[in-house]
Coordinates of N, CA and C in Angstrom, one line a residue:
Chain A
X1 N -21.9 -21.2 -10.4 CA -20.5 -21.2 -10.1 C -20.2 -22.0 -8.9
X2 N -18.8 -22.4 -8.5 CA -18.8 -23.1 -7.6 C -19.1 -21.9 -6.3
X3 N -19.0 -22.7 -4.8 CA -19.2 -22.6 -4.0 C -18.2 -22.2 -3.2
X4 N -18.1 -21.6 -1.9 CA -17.0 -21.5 -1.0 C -17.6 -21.2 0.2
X5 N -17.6 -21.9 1.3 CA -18.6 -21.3 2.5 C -17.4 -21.0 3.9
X6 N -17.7 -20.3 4.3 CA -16.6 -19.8 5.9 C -17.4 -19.9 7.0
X7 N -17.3 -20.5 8.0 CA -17.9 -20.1 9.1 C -17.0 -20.2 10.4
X8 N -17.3 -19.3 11.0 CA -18.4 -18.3 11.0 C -18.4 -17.0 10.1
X9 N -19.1 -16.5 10.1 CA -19.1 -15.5 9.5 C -18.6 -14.4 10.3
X10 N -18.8 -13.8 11.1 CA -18.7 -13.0 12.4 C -18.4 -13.6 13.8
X11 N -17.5 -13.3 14.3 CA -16.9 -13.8 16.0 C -16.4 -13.0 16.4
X12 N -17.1 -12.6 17.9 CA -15.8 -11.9 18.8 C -15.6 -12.4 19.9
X13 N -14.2 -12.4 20.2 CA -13.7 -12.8 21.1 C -13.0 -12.0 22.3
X14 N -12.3 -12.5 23.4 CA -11.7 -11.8 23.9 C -10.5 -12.4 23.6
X15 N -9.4 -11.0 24.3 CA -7.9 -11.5 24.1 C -7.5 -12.7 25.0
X16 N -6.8 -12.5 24.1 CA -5.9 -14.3 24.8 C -6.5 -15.4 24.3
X17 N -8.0 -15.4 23.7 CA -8.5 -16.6 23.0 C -8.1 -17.4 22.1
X18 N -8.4 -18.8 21.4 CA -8.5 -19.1 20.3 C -9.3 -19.4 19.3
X19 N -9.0 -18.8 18.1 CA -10.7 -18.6 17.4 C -10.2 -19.7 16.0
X20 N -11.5 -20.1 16.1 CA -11.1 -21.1 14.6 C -12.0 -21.0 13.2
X21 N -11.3 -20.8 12.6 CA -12.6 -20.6 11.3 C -12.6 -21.9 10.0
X22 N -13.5 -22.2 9.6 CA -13.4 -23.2 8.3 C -13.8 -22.2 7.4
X23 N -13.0 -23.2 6.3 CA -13.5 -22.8 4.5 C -13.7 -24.3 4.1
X24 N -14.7 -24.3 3.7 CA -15.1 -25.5 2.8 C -15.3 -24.9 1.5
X25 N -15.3 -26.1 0.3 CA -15.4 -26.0 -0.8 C -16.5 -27.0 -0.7
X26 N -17.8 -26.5 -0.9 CA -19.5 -27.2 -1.2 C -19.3 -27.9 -1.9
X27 N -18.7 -27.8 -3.3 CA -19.3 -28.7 -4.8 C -18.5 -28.9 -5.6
X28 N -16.8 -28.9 -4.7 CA -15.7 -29.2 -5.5 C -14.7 -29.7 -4.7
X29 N -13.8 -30.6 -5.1 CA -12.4 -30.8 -4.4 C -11.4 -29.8 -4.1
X30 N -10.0 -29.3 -3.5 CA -9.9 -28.4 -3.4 C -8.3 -28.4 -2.9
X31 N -7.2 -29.5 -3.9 CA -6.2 -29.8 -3.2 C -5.5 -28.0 -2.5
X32 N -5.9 -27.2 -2.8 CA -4.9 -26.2 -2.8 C -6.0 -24.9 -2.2
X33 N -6.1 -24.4 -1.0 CA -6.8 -23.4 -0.6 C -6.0 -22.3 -0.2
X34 N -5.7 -20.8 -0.1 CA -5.7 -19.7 0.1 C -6.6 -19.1 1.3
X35 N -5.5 -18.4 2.4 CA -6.0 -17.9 3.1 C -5.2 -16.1 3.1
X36 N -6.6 -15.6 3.4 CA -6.1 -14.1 2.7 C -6.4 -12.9 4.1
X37 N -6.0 -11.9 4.9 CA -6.7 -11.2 5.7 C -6.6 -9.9 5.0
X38 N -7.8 -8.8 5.4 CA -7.8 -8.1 4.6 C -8.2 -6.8 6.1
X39 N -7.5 -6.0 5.7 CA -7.9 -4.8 7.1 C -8.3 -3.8 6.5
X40 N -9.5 -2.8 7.3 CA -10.5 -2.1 6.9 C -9.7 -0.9 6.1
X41 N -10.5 -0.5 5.1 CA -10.0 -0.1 3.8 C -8.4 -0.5 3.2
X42 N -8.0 -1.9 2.8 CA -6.7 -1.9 2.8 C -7.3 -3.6 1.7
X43 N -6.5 -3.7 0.9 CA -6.3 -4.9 -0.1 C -5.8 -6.0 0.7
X44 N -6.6 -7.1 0.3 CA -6.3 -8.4 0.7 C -5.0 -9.0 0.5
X45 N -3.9 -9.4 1.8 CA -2.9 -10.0 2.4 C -3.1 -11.3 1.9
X46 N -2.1 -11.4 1.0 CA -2.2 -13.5 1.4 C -1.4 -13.7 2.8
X47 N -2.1 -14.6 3.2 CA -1.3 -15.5 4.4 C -0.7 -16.6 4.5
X48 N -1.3 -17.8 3.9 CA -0.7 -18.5 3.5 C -1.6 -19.5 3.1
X49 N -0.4 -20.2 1.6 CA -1.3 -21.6 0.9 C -1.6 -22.1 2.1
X50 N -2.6 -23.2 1.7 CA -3.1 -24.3 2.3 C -3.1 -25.2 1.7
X51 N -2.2 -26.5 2.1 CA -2.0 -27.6 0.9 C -2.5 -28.7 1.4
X52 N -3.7 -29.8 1.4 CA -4.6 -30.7 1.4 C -3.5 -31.9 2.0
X53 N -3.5 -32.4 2.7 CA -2.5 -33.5 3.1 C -1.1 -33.4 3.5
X54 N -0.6 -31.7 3.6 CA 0.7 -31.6 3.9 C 0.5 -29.8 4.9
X55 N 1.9 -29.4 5.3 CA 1.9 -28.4 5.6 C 1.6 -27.3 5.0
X56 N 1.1 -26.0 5.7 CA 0.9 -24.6 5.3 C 2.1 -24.3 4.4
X57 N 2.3 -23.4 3.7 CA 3.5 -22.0 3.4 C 2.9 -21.0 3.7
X58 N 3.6 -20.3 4.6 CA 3.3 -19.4 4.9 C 4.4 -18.2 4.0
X59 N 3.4 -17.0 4.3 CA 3.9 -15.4 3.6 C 5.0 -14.9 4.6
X60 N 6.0 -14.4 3.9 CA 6.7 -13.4 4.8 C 6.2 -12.5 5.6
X61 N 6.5 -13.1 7.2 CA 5.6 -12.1 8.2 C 5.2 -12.7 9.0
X62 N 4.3 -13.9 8.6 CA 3.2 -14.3 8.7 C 3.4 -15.3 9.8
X63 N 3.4 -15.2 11.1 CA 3.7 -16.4 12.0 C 2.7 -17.3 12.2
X64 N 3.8 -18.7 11.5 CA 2.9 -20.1 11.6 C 2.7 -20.6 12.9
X65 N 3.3 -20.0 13.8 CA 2.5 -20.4 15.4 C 1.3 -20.0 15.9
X66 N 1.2 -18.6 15.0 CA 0.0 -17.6 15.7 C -1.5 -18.3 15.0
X67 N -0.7 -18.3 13.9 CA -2.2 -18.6 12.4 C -1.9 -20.3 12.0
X68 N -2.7 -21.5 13.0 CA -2.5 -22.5 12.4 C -3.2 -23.0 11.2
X69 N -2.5 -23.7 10.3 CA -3.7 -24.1 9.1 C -3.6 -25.5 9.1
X70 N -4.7 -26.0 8.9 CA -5.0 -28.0 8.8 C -6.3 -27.7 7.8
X71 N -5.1 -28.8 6.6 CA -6.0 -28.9 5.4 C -6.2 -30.8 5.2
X72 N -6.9 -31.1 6.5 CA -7.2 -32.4 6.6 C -8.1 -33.1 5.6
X73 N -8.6 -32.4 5.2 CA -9.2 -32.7 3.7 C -9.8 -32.2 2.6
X74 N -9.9 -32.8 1.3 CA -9.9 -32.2 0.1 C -11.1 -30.8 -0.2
X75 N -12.1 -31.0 1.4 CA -13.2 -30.0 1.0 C -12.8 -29.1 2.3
X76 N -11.7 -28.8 3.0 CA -11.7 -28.2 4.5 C -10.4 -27.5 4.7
X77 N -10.4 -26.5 5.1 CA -9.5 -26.1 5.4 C -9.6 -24.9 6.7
X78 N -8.9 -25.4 7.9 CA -8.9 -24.0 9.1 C -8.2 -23.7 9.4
X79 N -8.5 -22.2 9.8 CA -7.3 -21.4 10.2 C -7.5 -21.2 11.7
X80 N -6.8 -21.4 12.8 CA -7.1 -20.7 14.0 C -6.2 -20.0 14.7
X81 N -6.7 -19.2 15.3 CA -5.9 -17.6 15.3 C -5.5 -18.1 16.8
X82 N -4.3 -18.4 17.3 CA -4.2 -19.0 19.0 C -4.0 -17.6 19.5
X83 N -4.2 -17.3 20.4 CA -4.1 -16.2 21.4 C -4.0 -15.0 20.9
X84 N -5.8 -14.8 20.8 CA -5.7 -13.7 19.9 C -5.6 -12.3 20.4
X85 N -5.0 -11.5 19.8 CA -5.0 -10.0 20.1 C -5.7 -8.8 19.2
X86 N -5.9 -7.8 20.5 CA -6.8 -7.0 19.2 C -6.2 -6.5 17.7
X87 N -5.0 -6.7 17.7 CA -4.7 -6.2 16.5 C -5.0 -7.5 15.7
X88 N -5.2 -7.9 15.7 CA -5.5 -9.3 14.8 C -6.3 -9.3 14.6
X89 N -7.8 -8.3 15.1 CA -9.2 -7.9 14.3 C -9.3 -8.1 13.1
X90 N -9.6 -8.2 11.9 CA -9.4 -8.3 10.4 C -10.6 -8.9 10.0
X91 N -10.7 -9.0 8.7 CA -11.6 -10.3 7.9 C -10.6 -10.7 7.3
X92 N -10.8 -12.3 7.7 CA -10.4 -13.5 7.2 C -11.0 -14.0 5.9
X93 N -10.4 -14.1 4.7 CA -11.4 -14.3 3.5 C -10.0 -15.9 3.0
X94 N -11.0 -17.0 2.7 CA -10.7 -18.2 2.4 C -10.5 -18.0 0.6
X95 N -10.2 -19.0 0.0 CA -10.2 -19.3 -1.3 C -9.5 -20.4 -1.6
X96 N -10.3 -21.0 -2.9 CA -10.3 -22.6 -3.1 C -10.1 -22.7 -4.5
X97 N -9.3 -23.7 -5.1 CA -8.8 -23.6 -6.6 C -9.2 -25.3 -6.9
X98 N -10.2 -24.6 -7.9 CA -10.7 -25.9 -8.2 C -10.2 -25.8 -9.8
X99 N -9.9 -27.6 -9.7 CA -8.9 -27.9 -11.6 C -10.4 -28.0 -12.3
X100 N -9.8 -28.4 -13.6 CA -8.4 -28.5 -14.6 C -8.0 -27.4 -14.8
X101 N -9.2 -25.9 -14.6 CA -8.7 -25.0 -14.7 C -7.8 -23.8 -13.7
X102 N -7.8 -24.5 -12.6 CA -7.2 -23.8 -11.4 C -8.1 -22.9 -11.3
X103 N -9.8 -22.8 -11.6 CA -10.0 -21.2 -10.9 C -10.1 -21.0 -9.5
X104 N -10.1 -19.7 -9.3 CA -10.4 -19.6 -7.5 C -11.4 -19.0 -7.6
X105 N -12.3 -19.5 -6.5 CA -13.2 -19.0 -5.7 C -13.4 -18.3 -4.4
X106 N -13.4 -17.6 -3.8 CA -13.4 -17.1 -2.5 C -14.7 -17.3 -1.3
X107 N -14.7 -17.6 -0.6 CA -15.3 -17.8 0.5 C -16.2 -16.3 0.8
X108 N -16.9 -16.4 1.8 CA -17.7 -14.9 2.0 C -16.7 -14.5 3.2
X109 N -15.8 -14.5 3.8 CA -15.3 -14.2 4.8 C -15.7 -13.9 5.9
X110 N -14.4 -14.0 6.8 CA -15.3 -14.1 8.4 C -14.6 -12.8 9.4
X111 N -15.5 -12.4 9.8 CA -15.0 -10.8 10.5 C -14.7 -11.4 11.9
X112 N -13.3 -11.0 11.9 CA -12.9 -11.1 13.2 C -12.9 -10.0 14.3
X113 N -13.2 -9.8 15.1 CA -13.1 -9.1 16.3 C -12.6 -9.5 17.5
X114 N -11.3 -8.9 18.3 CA -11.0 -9.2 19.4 C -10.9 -8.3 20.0
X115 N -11.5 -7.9 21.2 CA -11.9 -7.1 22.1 C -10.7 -7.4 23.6
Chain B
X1 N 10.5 -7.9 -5.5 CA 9.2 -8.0 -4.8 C 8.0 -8.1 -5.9
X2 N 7.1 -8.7 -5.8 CA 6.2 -8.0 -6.7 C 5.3 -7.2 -6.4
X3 N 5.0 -6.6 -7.4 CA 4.2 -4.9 -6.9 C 3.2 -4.9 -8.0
X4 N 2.1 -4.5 -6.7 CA 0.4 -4.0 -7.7 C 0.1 -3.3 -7.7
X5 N -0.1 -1.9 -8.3 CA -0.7 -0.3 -8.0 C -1.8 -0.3 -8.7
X6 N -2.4 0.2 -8.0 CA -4.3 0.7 -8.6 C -4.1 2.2 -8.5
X7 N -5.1 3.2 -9.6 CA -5.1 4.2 -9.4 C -6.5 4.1 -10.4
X8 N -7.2 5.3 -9.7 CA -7.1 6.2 -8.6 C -7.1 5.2 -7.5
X9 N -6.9 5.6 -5.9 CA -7.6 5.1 -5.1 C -8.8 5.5 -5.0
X10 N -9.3 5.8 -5.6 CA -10.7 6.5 -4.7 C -11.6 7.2 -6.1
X11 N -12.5 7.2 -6.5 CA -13.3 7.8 -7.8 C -14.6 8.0 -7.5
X12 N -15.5 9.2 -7.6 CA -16.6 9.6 -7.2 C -17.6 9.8 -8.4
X13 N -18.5 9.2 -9.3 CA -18.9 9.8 -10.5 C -20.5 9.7 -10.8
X14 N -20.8 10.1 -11.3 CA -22.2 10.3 -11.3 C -22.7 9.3 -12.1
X15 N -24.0 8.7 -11.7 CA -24.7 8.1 -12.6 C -25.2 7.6 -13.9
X16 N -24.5 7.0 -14.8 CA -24.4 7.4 -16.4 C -23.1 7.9 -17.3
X17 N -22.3 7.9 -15.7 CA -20.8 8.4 -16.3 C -20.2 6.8 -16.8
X18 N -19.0 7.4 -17.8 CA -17.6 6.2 -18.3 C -16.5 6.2 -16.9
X19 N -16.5 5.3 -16.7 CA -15.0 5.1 -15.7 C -14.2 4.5 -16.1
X20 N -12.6 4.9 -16.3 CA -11.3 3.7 -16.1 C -10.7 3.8 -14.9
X21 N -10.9 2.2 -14.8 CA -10.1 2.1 -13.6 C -8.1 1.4 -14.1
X22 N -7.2 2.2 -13.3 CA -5.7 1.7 -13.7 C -5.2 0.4 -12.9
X23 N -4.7 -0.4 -13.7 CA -3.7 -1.7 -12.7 C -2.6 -1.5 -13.4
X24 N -1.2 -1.4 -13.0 CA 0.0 -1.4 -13.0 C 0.4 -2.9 -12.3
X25 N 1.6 -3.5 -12.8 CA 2.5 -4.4 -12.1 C 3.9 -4.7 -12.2
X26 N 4.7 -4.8 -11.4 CA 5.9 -5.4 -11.6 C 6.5 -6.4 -10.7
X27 N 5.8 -7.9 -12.0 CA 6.2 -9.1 -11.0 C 7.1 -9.6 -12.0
X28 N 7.7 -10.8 -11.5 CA 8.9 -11.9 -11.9 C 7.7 -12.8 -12.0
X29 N 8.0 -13.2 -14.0 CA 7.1 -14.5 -14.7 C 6.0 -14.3 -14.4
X30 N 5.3 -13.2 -14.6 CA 3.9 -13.1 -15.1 C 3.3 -14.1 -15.4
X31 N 2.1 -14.5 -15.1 CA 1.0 -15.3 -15.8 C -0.5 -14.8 -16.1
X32 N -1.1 -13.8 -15.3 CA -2.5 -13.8 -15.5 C -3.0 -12.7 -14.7
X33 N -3.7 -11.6 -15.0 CA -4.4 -10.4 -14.3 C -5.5 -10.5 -14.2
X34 N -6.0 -10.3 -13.0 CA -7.8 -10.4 -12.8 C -7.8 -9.4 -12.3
X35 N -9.1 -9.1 -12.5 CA -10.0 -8.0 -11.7 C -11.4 -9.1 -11.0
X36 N -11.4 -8.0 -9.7 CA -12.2 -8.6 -8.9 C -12.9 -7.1 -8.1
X37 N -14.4 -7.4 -8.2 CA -15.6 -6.8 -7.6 C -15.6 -7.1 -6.0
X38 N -15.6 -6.2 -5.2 CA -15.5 -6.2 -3.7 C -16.6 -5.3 -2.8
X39 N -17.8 -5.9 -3.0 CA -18.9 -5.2 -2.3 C -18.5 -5.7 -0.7
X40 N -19.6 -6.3 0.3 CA -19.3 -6.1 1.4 C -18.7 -7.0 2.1
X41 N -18.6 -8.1 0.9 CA -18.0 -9.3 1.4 C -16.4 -9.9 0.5
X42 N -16.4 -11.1 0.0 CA -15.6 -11.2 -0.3 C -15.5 -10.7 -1.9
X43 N -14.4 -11.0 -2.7 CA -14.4 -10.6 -4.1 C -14.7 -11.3 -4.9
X44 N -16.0 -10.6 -5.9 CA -16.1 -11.7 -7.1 C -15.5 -11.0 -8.2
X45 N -14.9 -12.4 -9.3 CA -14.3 -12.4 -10.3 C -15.2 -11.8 -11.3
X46 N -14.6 -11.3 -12.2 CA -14.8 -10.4 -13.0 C -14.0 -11.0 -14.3
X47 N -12.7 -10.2 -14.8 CA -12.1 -11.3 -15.7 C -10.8 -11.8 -15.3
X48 N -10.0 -12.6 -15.8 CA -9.0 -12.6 -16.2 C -8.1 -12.6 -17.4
X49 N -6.8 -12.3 -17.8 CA -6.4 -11.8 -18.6 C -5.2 -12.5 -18.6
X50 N -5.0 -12.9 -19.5 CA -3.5 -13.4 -20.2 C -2.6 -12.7 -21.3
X51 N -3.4 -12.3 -21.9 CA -2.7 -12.0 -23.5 C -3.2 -10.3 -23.7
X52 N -1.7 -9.8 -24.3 CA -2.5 -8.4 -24.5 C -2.9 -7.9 -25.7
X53 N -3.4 -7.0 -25.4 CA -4.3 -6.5 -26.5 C -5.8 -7.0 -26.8
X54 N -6.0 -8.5 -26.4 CA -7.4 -8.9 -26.4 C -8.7 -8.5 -25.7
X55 N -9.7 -7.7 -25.8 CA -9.9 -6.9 -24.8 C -11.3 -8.1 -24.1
X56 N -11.4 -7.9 -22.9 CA -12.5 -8.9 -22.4 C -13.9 -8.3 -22.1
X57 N -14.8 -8.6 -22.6 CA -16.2 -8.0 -22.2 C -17.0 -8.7 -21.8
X58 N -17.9 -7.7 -20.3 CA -19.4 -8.6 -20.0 C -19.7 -7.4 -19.9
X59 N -21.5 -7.0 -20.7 CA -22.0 -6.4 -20.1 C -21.2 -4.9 -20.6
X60 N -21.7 -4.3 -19.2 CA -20.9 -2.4 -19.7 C -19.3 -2.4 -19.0
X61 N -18.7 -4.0 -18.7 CA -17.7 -3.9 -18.3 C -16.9 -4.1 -19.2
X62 N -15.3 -3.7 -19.6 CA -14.6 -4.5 -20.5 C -13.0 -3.9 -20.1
X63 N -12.0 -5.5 -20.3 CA -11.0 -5.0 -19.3 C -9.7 -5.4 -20.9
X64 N -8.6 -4.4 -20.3 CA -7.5 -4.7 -21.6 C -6.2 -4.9 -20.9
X65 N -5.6 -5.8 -21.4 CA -3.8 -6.1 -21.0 C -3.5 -5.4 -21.9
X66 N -2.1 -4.9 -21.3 CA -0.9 -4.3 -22.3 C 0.5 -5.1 -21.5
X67 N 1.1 -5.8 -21.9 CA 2.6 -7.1 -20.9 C 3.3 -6.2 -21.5
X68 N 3.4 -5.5 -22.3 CA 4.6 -4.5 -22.4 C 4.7 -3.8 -22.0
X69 N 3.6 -2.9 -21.6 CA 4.0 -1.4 -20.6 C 3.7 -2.0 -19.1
X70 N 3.4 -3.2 -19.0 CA 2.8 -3.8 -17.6 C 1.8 -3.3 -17.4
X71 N 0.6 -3.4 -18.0 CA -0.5 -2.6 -17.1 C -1.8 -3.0 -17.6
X72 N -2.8 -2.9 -17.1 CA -4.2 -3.5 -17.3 C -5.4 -2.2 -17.0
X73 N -6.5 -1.9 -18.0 CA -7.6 -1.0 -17.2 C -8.9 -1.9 -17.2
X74 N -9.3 -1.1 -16.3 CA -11.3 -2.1 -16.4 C -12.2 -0.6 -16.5
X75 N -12.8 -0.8 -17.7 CA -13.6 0.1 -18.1 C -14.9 -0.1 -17.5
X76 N -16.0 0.6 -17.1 CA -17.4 0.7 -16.9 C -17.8 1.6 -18.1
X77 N -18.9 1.5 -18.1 CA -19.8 2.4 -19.0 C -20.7 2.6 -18.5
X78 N -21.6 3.6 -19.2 CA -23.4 3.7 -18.5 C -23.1 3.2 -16.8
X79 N -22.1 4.0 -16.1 CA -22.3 3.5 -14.9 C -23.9 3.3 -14.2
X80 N -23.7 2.5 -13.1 CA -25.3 2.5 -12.0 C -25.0 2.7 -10.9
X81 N -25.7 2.7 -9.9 CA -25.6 2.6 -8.5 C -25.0 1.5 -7.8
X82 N -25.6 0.0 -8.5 CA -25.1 -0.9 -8.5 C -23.3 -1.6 -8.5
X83 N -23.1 -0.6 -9.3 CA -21.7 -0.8 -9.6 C -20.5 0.1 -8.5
X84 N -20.8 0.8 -7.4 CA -20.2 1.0 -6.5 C -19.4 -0.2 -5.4
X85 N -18.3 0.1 -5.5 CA -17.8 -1.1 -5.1 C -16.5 -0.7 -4.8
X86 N -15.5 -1.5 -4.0 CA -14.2 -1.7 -3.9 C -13.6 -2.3 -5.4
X87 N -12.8 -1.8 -6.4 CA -12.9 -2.8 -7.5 C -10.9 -3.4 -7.5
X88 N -10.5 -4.5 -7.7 CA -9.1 -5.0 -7.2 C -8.4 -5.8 -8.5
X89 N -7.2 -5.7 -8.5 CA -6.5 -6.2 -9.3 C -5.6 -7.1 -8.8
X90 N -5.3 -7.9 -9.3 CA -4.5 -9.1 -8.7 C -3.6 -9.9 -10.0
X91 N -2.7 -10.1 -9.7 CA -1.9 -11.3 -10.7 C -1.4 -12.2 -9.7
X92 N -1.1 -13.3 -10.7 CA -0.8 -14.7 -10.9 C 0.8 -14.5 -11.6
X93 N 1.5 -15.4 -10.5 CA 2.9 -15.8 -11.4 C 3.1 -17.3 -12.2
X94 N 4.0 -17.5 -13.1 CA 4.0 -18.7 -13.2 C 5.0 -19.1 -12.0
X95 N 4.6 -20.9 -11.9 CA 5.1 -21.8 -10.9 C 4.9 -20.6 -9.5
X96 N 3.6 -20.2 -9.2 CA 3.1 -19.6 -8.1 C 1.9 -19.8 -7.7
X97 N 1.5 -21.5 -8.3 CA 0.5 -21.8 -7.0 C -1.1 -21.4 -7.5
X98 N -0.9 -20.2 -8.3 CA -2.5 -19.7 -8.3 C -2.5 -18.9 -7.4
X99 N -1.6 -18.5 -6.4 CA -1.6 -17.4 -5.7 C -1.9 -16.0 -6.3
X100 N -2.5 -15.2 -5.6 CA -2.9 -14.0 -5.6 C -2.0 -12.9 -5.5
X101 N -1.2 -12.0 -6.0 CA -1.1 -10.6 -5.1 C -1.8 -9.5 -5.5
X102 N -2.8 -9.4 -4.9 CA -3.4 -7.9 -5.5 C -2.9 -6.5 -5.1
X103 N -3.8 -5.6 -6.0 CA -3.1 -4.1 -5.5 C -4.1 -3.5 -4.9
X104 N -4.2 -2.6 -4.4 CA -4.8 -1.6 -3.2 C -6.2 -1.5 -3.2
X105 N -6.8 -1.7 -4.9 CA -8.0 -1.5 -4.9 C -8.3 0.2 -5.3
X106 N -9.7 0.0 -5.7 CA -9.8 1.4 -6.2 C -11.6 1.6 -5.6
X107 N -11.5 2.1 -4.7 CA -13.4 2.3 -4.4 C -13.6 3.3 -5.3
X108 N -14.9 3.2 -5.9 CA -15.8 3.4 -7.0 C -16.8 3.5 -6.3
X109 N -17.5 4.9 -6.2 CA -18.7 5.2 -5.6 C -19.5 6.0 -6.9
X110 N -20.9 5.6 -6.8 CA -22.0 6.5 -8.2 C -22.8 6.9 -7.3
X111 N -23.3 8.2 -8.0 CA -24.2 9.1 -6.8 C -25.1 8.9 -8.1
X112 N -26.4 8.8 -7.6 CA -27.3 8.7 -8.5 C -27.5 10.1 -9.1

């Protein structure tokens, strides 16, 4: 099956930092990626599309100043958390929709920690 | 809004037992129900579902739509150990991207 890689996998930071994470798509193009946070025992949040050559949309809620996304190209997409706070600890889980059939793939996600 | 409910949240069963797991939904323009396996990382796919009544099978898994009453189950059989897991349901709207909304999730634990 295809591929979906995040790194890092694990980061902690302190507050007030900026942390940045990629999702690549290994072995496919990927006009359209998904960024999802998911908090401990709790179903994964979308956050927002990631559209390859244009701006994010973001979820209701979801502040596009805090969580930037740049989908500078067809295998990349990052998210970086500007000034981060501990409530914004989570795992970050990526996903990539590769055609004709749109499937998605998910990334291994990346555990965030801010201390 | 659209809305995903899983039930149980939470199911404890012995080794060799049958499990149903419930998905409920109420979205605008339905297109597609998946279930997805959620061990310690992210979720792998399992099936998805368009049409109801077709039932989908791999293995001791097999999952059923019903678009009339809104609602989807994912059966196990001959459960294992292996099969402990977070397990999640998610739909797809039309003209929605391939976006996701899932529901809460149902942890599935087997005691040997």
């Amino acid at each position: 099956g295809a591929v979906v890689s995040q790194h890092p996998s694990r980061v902690i930071c302190k507050s007030g930092t900026s942390v940045k994470i990629e999702c690549r798509s290994l072995d496919f193009q990927a006009t359209t990626m998904f960024w999802y946070r998911q908090f401990p025992k709790q179903s994964l949040m979308l956050m927002a599309t990631s559209n390859e050559g244009s701006k994010a949309t973001y979820e209701q809620g979801v502040e596009k100043d805090k969580f930037l996304i740049n989908h500078a190209s067809l295998t990349l997409s990052t998210l970086t958390v500007t000034s981060a706070h501990p409530e914004d600890s989570s795992f970050y889980i990526c996903s990539a929709i590769r055609g004709p059939l749109n499937e998605q793939f998910f990334g291994p996600g990346t555990r965030l920690t801010v201390l | 809004e659209d809305k995903v409910v899983q039930s149980p949240l939470s199911l404890v069963v012995h080794e060799g037992d049958t499990v149903t797991l419930n998905c409920s939904y109420e979205v605008t323009n339905f297109r597609s129900l998946l279930w997805y396996k959620q061990e310690k990382k992210a979720p792998t796919f399992l099936f998805m579902l368009t049409s109801s009544g077709i039932e989908k099978k791999s293995g001791r898994l097999s999952s059923i739509l019903d678009k009339k009453e809104l609602f989807s189950i994912l059966n196990i059989t001959a459960t294992q150990t292996g099969d402990s897991a977070v397990y999640l349901c998610a739909v797809t709207i039309n003209f929605g991207n391939e976006k996701l909304t899932f529901g809460t999730g149902t942890r599935l634990t087997i005691i040997p």
